[in-house]
Amino acid sequence: MNTAVEQADFFKTLEEKSDGGKLRGDYSQCDDRYVVQQDWSAYTPEQHALWRKLYQRQAKLVPGRACDVFIDSLAKMDAADEIPRFDRTTEALYKATGWELVAVPGLVPDLTFFEHLANRRFPVTVWLREPQEFDYIVEPDVFHDFFGHVPLLFNPIFADHMQQYGKGGLKALGLDGLTYLARLYWYTVEFGLIESPQGLRAYGAGILSSGGEVEYCLSSPNPKRIPIDVERVMRTLYKIDSYQETYFVIKDFQQLFAETAPDFAPMYERLKQQEALSASSLLPGEINLPPNV
Ligand code: PHE
Ligand code: FE
């Protein structure tokens, strides 16, 4: 079966979904899975220096704020000094959990993304943000993808969860469930919090690659922090241009794996009958956990 998504179709979908729909990556060289060569030697010394600055700022923020898995993996990844070579990281990652990194020009079609995950391949964007985007970028770049997402892939349970998510995505495409599954991804893989004996910690990549949200999500009195319930998460709208108004909290990765294991098909059917919840809602009976002190 040929499931490759034509670039023309991909860009047309993007255009319909968002204003303009232009992506900044160079899609002229990619294969039918949207994979490119990383071309590591093309990065400039200025880009490596910018990476170093991003890395150093973030590495200082994560102790006491990121979950242990993230901190431990990051230390092993040897990515502090320059934009990493994906093939070297893949060597270590493959040994740890059987995952590979593949280089991509930027966002890829949903189907393509899910197929990579379902086959234990994580797509990492090749380009780096510009200096004036130090604190905020609109599309994910290599710093977000690599620094934010790759460390957790060294954890066997999380690694299995990501593969299951990929398979679940392929399934959701046929069930009209993508809206719901995307919310789950947002509130877990991108913006999830996890309990630890010392208090709440972040495991979501959107938090861990952000200079401000990594502190805000744990310490601010403003956002809600609600113990996870998968169907509730999939009902909840999210913010893409501000800090989150709600974070969902897991006890451990085992819980995330167990909560997402059931067949989502009946949930999608129920969700289609309901109104979505606003990003700041707290339902009767729900617990709002206190911030870390
Ligand atoms: N269990 C989900 C389904 O049946 C798939 C899934 C697994 C989704 C893990 C997210 C994470 O569709
Ligand atoms: Fe991401």
mmCIF file of N, CA and C in Angstrom, residues 25 46 54 66 89 119 129 132 148 162 168 175 182 204 206 211 215 229 235 238 248 272 288 290:
data_model
loop_
_atom_site.group_PDB
_atom_site.id
_atom_site.type_symbol
_atom_site.label_atom_id
_atom_site.label_comp_id
_atom_site.label_asym_id
_atom_site.label_seq_id
_atom_site.Cartn_x
_atom_site.Cartn_y
_atom_site.Cartn_z
ATOM 1 N N GLY A 25 10.289 25.475 6.225
ATOM 2 C CA GLY A 25 11.281 24.483 5.832
ATOM 3 C C GLY A 25 11.434 24.358 4.322
ATOM 4 N N GLU A 46 27.648 30.478 13.745
ATOM 5 C CA GLU A 46 26.662 31.305 14.467
ATOM 6 C C GLU A 46 25.481 30.454 14.927
ATOM 7 N N LEU A 54 20.892 28.544 23.698
ATOM 8 C CA LEU A 54 19.572 27.977 24.022
ATOM 9 C C LEU A 54 19.722 26.818 25.003
ATOM 10 N N ALA A 66 12.253 19.566 35.652
ATOM 11 C CA ALA A 66 11.954 18.477 34.719
ATOM 12 C C ALA A 66 11.955 17.152 35.487
ATOM 13 N N THR A 89 23.089 10.451 17.788
ATOM 14 C CA THR A 89 22.085 10.252 18.843
ATOM 15 C C THR A 89 21.303 8.970 18.588
ATOM 16 N N ASN A 119 6.433 3.286 13.704
ATOM 17 C CA ASN A 119 7.611 2.483 13.371
ATOM 18 C C ASN A 119 8.838 2.889 14.180
ATOM 19 N N ARG A 129 15.934 28.118 14.789
ATOM 20 C CA ARG A 129 15.338 29.458 14.838
ATOM 21 C C ARG A 129 16.387 30.549 14.634
ATOM 22 N N GLN A 132 16.507 36.372 16.870
ATOM 23 C CA GLN A 132 15.390 37.180 17.406
ATOM 24 C C GLN A 132 14.202 36.325 17.846
ATOM 25 N N GLY A 148 13.473 19.076 23.489
ATOM 26 C CA GLY A 148 12.203 18.826 24.165
ATOM 27 C C GLY A 148 11.760 17.373 24.117
ATOM 28 N N MET A 162 4.851 6.302 22.851
ATOM 29 C CA MET A 162 4.886 7.101 21.620
ATOM 30 C C MET A 162 4.577 6.244 20.396
ATOM 31 N N GLY A 168 -2.273 4.695 17.245
ATOM 32 C CA GLY A 168 -3.576 5.280 17.564
ATOM 33 C C GLY A 168 -3.942 6.395 16.600
ATOM 34 N N LEU A 175 -11.395 7.188 11.927
ATOM 35 C CA LEU A 175 -12.554 7.304 12.826
ATOM 36 C C LEU A 175 -12.963 8.752 13.037
ATOM 37 N N ALA A 182 -5.337 14.874 19.020
ATOM 38 C CA ALA A 182 -4.385 15.991 19.015
ATOM 39 C C ALA A 182 -4.410 16.722 20.362
ATOM 40 N N GLY A 204 6.515 17.426 29.465
ATOM 41 C CA GLY A 204 6.090 17.827 28.127
ATOM 42 C C GLY A 204 7.150 18.655 27.411
ATOM 43 N N GLY A 206 6.914 20.888 25.025
ATOM 44 C CA GLY A 206 6.617 22.307 24.841
ATOM 45 C C GLY A 206 7.029 23.110 26.059
ATOM 46 N N GLY A 211 11.651 28.841 27.719
ATOM 47 C CA GLY A 211 12.373 29.538 28.783
ATOM 48 C C GLY A 211 11.477 29.987 29.917
ATOM 49 N N GLU A 215 9.013 27.321 34.422
ATOM 50 C CA GLU A 215 8.826 27.794 35.794
ATOM 51 C C GLU A 215 7.335 28.057 36.062
ATOM 52 N N ASP A 229 -7.374 12.494 33.140
ATOM 53 C CA ASP A 229 -8.449 11.586 32.750
ATOM 54 C C ASP A 229 -8.518 11.745 31.229
ATOM 55 N N ARG A 235 -11.583 16.275 25.510
ATOM 56 C CA ARG A 235 -12.698 17.220 25.363
ATOM 57 C C ARG A 235 -12.236 18.662 25.479
ATOM 58 N N TYR A 238 -7.281 23.937 23.680
ATOM 59 C CA TYR A 238 -5.990 24.385 24.217
ATOM 60 C C TYR A 238 -5.546 25.680 23.562
ATOM 61 N N PHE A 248 -2.439 18.869 32.744
ATOM 62 C CA PHE A 248 -2.933 17.609 33.282
ATOM 63 C C PHE A 248 -1.750 16.821 33.839
ATOM 64 N N LYS A 272 -17.907 13.257 20.089
ATOM 65 C CA LYS A 272 -18.574 13.932 18.971
ATOM 66 C C LYS A 272 -19.960 14.445 19.361
ATOM 67 N N ASN A 288 -7.967 20.468 41.741
ATOM 68 C CA ASN A 288 -6.979 21.403 41.197
ATOM 69 C C ASN A 288 -5.765 21.382 42.132
ATOM 70 N N PRO A 290 -2.261 22.081 43.965
ATOM 71 C CA PRO A 290 -1.564 23.320 44.259
ATOM 72 C C PRO A 290 -0.220 23.405 43.521
#
